[in-house]
Structure formats: structure tokens, C-alpha cells
Amino acid sequence: LYCGMGSIAAKQFIEEIGFPENKVDTLIYPQDIDEYFNHHLREKKKGDRFRILFANRLIDRYQPIFALEVFESVQSEYPNVEMVMNSDGPLKEKCVEYIRDKELKNVRFLDNIDSWNSMHLIYKDSDILILPATYSNGNGTIIEARASGMGIVVSNKINYLERHSVNGENCFICDLSIEDFTNAVLTYIRNPEILVPHGLLSREKVEGRRNKYTAEMYYEVFKKHGFIK
């Protein structure tokens, strides 16, 4: 049995790789997000400190340097804004160089996570997720940010966004331009009252990704293919 994480991947298995159709099915990435639903909604006010989260690996298609450029632009207007970044990936040195060359303040890397069970705390302590991906097959960090109730700014190059995203109502979906991403982040900072309704709708949209529903989906697929009697 070959399980594509989403219908696009399952279709590729059949049409591009040549796996037999009766041996291919569609599932979703299992994500342990139940604890994220317990996070406080972001009840912020103007003048508060905001923290931007870049949660993805530091690789080309996720564009961490682009994210730093957006942060730089936002920080020029709001000097107290912070950014935390994943510390894993081949572009870390380039990120460090960019931070040093531009003399950016309030940026740190997430390199002190003591266990998988502590991962959700990174989201709990952040306000806005940013992901300027050139491609992603439905990114798990977006699901985690939604369950946490964060503000979300992402590119329009990510698969399956329509399942849980309503542009302007629980996120901002942007073209890949520094200006568009900067304006979206600034919209949250200038209008912090929108964070709570965005977070509430996001949680509603990803309720079906809770552990019990994912387990039920896997059970039905395994039963369908004869692995469970």
C-alpha cells in the first residue's frame, strides 16, 4: 500500500511513478495537535510586542532570507517586533550572515527545544506565522499555527490551502513579494483585534485534524485494503 499525503501526491504515485492504482490511497500527515488547541488566543493591543515565527526548515523553497527581509521591513516601523526561526537547514549560515550584515535585532534561532512534547510551546509564545514558500505540499506548520490560534501569513504556492484558509478572515495569502508579505504582517500589528477572530476560525477549520479524527481516517484506509479485519 502506497499512501500519498494528499490527493496530489497520490495522483503522482499513479501517473508519474507508476504504482498500481489499487495499491494507492490518500491520507493526511498525522499531527499531534491536540495540545495546541489549549493555547490562549492572541488578545493583543496596539503597542504590544509581537513575535513572528518562521517554523520551517531553512531551505531554498521555504525562503528564510525572504522572511528575514520581511522582518527587516516590519521592524523599521515597529522596532520592538521579534522573530524566532527554526535552526535546522543548509541556509542557516546565510541567515546568520544576513542578520549580522543588516544588524537586525530581536532575532533568535530555535535550538534549545528539549523534546518533541515541548514543540507546541514555540507556537504558544508566538503571534504570527510566516511562510513564503515557493512550493509546499500542504505544510504542517500551518495546521499547527491554526490549532494554536495564531495569525498566519503564507504564500499562494502551497497546496490545499483552500481546505482551511479564508484569505482575510483567518490568514493572509500573499503573492511572493516582500511588499505583500510586509503589508500582511503589518495588518495584524496595526489591527491586533483581528487576531482573535482569525484564531477562532482557524481552529474551527482544523478541528478535523485532531488525533481522534486522523486515527479514524487511517483505520478506514487500512480496513479498506485488508490490513484490519
Short mmCIF file of C-alpha atoms in Angstrom, two decimals:
data_model
loop_
_atom_site.label_atom_id
_atom_site.label_comp_id
_atom_site.label_asym_id
_atom_site.label_seq_id
_atom_site.Cartn_x
_atom_site.Cartn_y
_atom_site.Cartn_z
CA LEU A 1 0.00 0.00 0.00
CA TYR A 2 1.34 3.41 -1.02
CA CYS A 3 -0.24 6.33 0.84
CA GLY A 4 0.01 9.76 -0.71
CA MET A 5 -0.17 12.61 1.76
CA GLY A 6 -3.00 14.33 -0.08
CA SER A 7 -4.68 13.70 -3.42
CA ILE A 8 -1.94 15.41 -5.44
CA ALA A 9 0.74 13.09 -4.07
CA ALA A 10 -1.49 10.04 -4.58
CA LYS A 11 -2.08 11.06 -8.20
CA GLN A 12 1.67 11.46 -8.73
CA PHE A 13 2.25 7.95 -7.35
CA ILE A 14 -0.02 6.55 -10.06
CA GLU A 15 0.70 8.78 -13.04
CA GLU A 16 4.38 9.64 -12.58
CA ILE A 17 5.85 6.73 -10.63
CA GLY A 18 3.57 4.01 -11.99
CA PHE A 19 2.31 2.43 -8.78
CA PRO A 20 -0.82 0.28 -9.38
CA GLU A 21 -3.97 2.26 -8.72
CA ASN A 22 -5.47 -0.39 -6.43
CA LYS A 23 -2.38 -0.11 -4.19
CA VAL A 24 -2.57 3.68 -3.77
CA ASP A 25 -4.72 5.65 -1.36
CA THR A 26 -4.88 9.13 0.10
CA LEU A 27 -4.17 10.04 3.70
CA ILE A 28 -3.10 13.14 5.61
CA TYR A 29 0.02 13.76 7.64
CA PRO A 30 -0.66 12.64 11.22
CA GLN A 31 -0.01 15.56 13.56
CA ASP A 32 -0.34 15.54 17.31
CA ILE A 33 -2.01 18.94 17.60
CA ASP A 34 -4.47 18.46 20.44
CA GLU A 35 -2.32 20.42 22.91
CA TYR A 36 -2.20 23.39 20.52
CA PHE A 37 -5.94 23.91 20.96
CA ASN A 38 -5.28 24.72 24.62
CA HIS A 39 -3.19 27.79 23.80
CA HIS A 40 -4.57 31.22 24.61
CA LEU A 41 -5.95 33.23 21.72
CA ARG A 42 -3.81 36.24 20.83
CA GLU A 43 -5.55 39.07 22.67
CA LYS A 44 -3.13 41.83 21.72
CA LYS A 45 -3.43 45.58 21.63
CA LYS A 46 -1.62 48.30 19.74
CA GLY A 47 1.85 48.87 21.09
CA ASP A 48 2.27 45.32 22.37
CA ARG A 49 5.34 43.32 21.40
CA PHE A 50 4.64 40.90 18.54
CA ARG A 51 6.61 37.76 17.79
CA ILE A 52 6.87 36.40 14.25
CA LEU A 53 7.57 32.68 13.84
CA PHE A 54 9.40 31.08 10.92
CA ALA A 55 8.86 27.43 11.87
CA ASN A 56 10.04 25.67 8.73
CA ARG A 57 13.47 24.32 7.88
CA LEU A 58 15.99 26.76 6.47
CA ILE A 59 15.91 25.56 2.87
CA ASP A 60 15.50 27.24 -0.50
CA ARG A 61 11.85 26.53 -1.14
CA TYR A 62 10.77 27.94 2.24
CA GLN A 63 12.79 31.13 1.70
CA PRO A 64 14.10 32.06 5.15
CA ILE A 65 16.09 35.01 3.73
CA PHE A 66 12.87 36.36 2.22
CA ALA A 67 11.29 36.03 5.68
CA LEU A 68 14.16 37.99 7.20
CA GLU A 69 13.72 40.71 4.59
CA VAL A 70 10.05 40.96 5.57
CA PHE A 71 11.03 41.12 9.23
CA GLU A 72 13.55 43.85 8.48
CA SER A 73 10.87 45.87 6.72
CA VAL A 74 8.37 45.40 9.55
CA GLN A 75 10.96 46.22 12.19
CA SER A 76 11.76 49.52 10.50
CA GLU A 77 8.26 50.62 11.53
CA TYR A 78 7.88 48.59 14.74
CA PRO A 79 11.33 48.27 16.35
CA ASN A 80 10.14 46.05 19.20
CA VAL A 81 8.90 43.23 16.94
CA GLU A 82 10.67 39.89 17.43
CA MET A 83 11.36 36.90 15.20
CA VAL A 84 12.15 33.30 16.06
CA MET A 85 13.38 30.86 13.43
CA ASN A 86 13.91 27.15 13.02
CA SER A 87 17.63 26.46 13.40
CA ASP A 88 17.83 23.45 11.09
CA GLY A 89 18.78 23.58 7.43
CA PRO A 90 21.55 24.37 4.96
CA LEU A 91 20.72 28.09 4.79
CA LYS A 92 21.38 28.79 8.46
CA GLU A 93 24.79 30.35 7.82
CA LYS A 94 23.30 32.64 5.17
CA CYS A 95 20.61 33.64 7.64
CA VAL A 96 23.21 34.37 10.30
CA GLU A 97 25.19 36.45 7.81
CA TYR A 98 22.08 38.39 6.78
CA ILE A 99 21.19 39.13 10.41
CA ARG A 100 24.75 40.28 11.10
CA ASP A 101 25.16 42.34 7.91
CA LYS A 102 21.82 44.09 8.35
CA GLU A 103 22.37 44.47 12.10
CA LEU A 104 18.95 43.03 12.83
CA LYS A 105 17.86 42.93 16.46
CA ASN A 106 15.48 40.61 18.28
CA VAL A 107 16.06 37.56 16.06
CA ARG A 108 16.90 34.19 17.55
CA PHE A 109 17.09 30.57 16.40
CA LEU A 110 15.13 27.74 18.00
CA ASP A 111 17.97 25.48 19.08
CA ASN A 112 17.01 24.69 22.67
CA ILE A 113 13.93 22.50 22.22
CA ASP A 114 14.37 19.77 24.82
CA SER A 115 11.78 17.32 23.50
CA TRP A 116 9.07 16.79 20.90
CA ASN A 117 6.48 17.36 23.63
CA SER A 118 7.77 20.92 24.05
CA MET A 119 7.37 21.79 20.37
CA HIS A 120 3.92 23.30 20.83
CA LEU A 121 5.30 25.90 23.27
CA ILE A 122 7.12 27.62 20.39
CA TYR A 123 3.74 28.35 18.82
CA LYS A 124 2.15 29.26 22.14
CA ASP A 125 4.72 32.02 22.64
CA SER A 126 4.43 33.41 19.08
CA ASP A 127 1.80 35.57 17.41
CA ILE A 128 2.20 35.41 13.62
CA LEU A 129 3.42 32.52 11.45
CA ILE A 130 5.18 33.46 8.21
CA LEU A 131 5.83 31.03 5.35
CA PRO A 132 6.88 32.49 1.96
CA ALA A 133 7.25 29.07 0.33
CA THR A 134 7.81 28.72 -3.40
CA TYR A 135 6.21 25.26 -3.08
CA SER A 136 4.83 23.05 -0.33
CA ASN A 137 2.51 20.05 -0.41
CA GLY A 138 0.25 21.36 2.34
CA ASN A 139 2.55 22.43 5.14
CA GLY A 140 2.16 21.03 8.64
CA THR A 141 3.35 24.20 10.35
CA ILE A 142 0.24 25.98 9.05
CA ILE A 143 -2.01 23.35 10.66
CA GLU A 144 -0.12 23.73 13.94
CA ALA A 145 -0.38 27.52 13.82
CA ARG A 146 -4.11 27.29 13.11
CA ALA A 147 -4.70 24.96 16.05
CA SER A 148 -2.71 27.37 18.22
CA GLY A 149 -4.85 30.32 17.12
CA MET A 150 -2.04 32.38 15.57
CA GLY A 151 -2.13 34.99 12.86
CA ILE A 152 -0.89 33.48 9.59
CA VAL A 153 0.83 34.97 6.53
CA VAL A 154 1.65 32.49 3.76
CA SER A 155 2.35 32.36 0.04
CA ASN A 156 -0.14 31.29 -2.61
CA LYS A 157 2.21 28.47 -3.71
CA ILE A 158 1.11 25.97 -1.04
CA ASN A 159 -1.17 23.04 -1.81
CA TYR A 160 -4.52 22.50 -0.04
CA LEU A 161 -4.73 25.98 1.48
CA GLU A 162 -8.38 26.13 0.46
CA ARG A 163 -9.24 23.39 2.97
CA HIS A 164 -8.55 25.55 5.99
CA SER A 165 -7.78 29.06 4.75
CA VAL A 166 -10.05 32.00 4.03
CA ASN A 167 -7.93 34.91 2.86
CA GLY A 168 -8.53 37.95 5.02
CA GLU A 169 -10.65 36.02 7.53
CA ASN A 170 -8.21 33.60 9.19
CA CYS A 171 -4.97 34.39 7.37
CA PHE A 172 -3.40 36.41 4.58
CA ILE A 173 -2.41 34.56 1.41
CA CYS A 174 0.14 36.58 -0.49
CA ASP A 175 1.99 36.78 -3.76
CA LEU A 176 5.70 36.21 -3.35
CA SER A 177 6.67 39.82 -2.90
CA ILE A 178 8.31 41.46 0.09
CA GLU A 179 5.75 44.26 -0.08
CA ASP A 180 2.74 41.93 0.07
CA PHE A 181 4.12 39.93 2.98
CA THR A 182 5.18 43.06 4.86
CA ASN A 183 1.76 44.65 4.45
CA ALA A 184 0.05 41.46 5.68
CA VAL A 185 2.19 41.25 8.81
CA LEU A 186 1.67 44.96 9.44
CA THR A 187 -2.09 44.47 9.11
CA TYR A 188 -2.00 42.20 12.15
CA ILE A 189 0.22 44.57 14.14
CA ARG A 190 -1.80 47.66 13.27
CA ASN A 191 -5.13 45.89 13.82
CA PRO A 192 -4.48 43.39 16.62
CA GLU A 193 -8.19 42.96 17.28
CA ILE A 194 -8.43 40.72 14.20
CA LEU A 195 -6.16 38.08 15.73
CA VAL A 196 -8.86 36.54 17.93
CA PRO A 197 -11.49 36.05 15.18
CA HIS A 198 -8.76 34.78 12.85
CA GLY A 199 -7.67 32.29 15.51
CA LEU A 200 -11.21 31.12 16.24
CA LEU A 201 -11.97 30.44 12.57
CA SER A 202 -8.62 28.69 12.13
CA ARG A 203 -9.36 26.32 14.99
CA GLU A 204 -12.76 25.57 13.53
CA LYS A 205 -11.16 24.81 10.15
CA VAL A 206 -8.62 22.31 11.53
CA GLU A 207 -10.85 20.62 14.12
CA GLY A 208 -10.92 17.59 11.81
CA ARG A 209 -7.14 17.22 12.14
CA ARG A 210 -7.34 16.35 15.84
CA ASN A 211 -5.87 12.98 16.81
CA LYS A 212 -9.13 11.06 17.02
CA TYR A 213 -10.23 12.05 13.51
CA THR A 214 -6.85 11.26 11.98
CA ALA A 215 -6.86 7.86 13.69
CA GLU A 216 -10.33 7.14 12.30
CA MET A 217 -9.18 8.02 8.78
CA TYR A 218 -6.15 5.73 8.99
CA TYR A 219 -8.31 2.93 10.40
CA GLU A 220 -10.76 3.15 7.50
CA VAL A 221 -7.99 3.13 4.86
CA PHE A 222 -6.20 0.17 6.45
CA LYS A 223 -9.51 -1.67 6.76
CA LYS A 224 -10.35 -0.94 3.12
CA HIS A 225 -7.09 -2.55 1.99
CA GLY A 226 -7.45 -5.60 4.22
CA PHE A 227 -4.89 -4.79 6.89
CA ILE A 228 -7.61 -4.75 9.56
CA LYS A 229 -10.38 -7.33 9.75
#
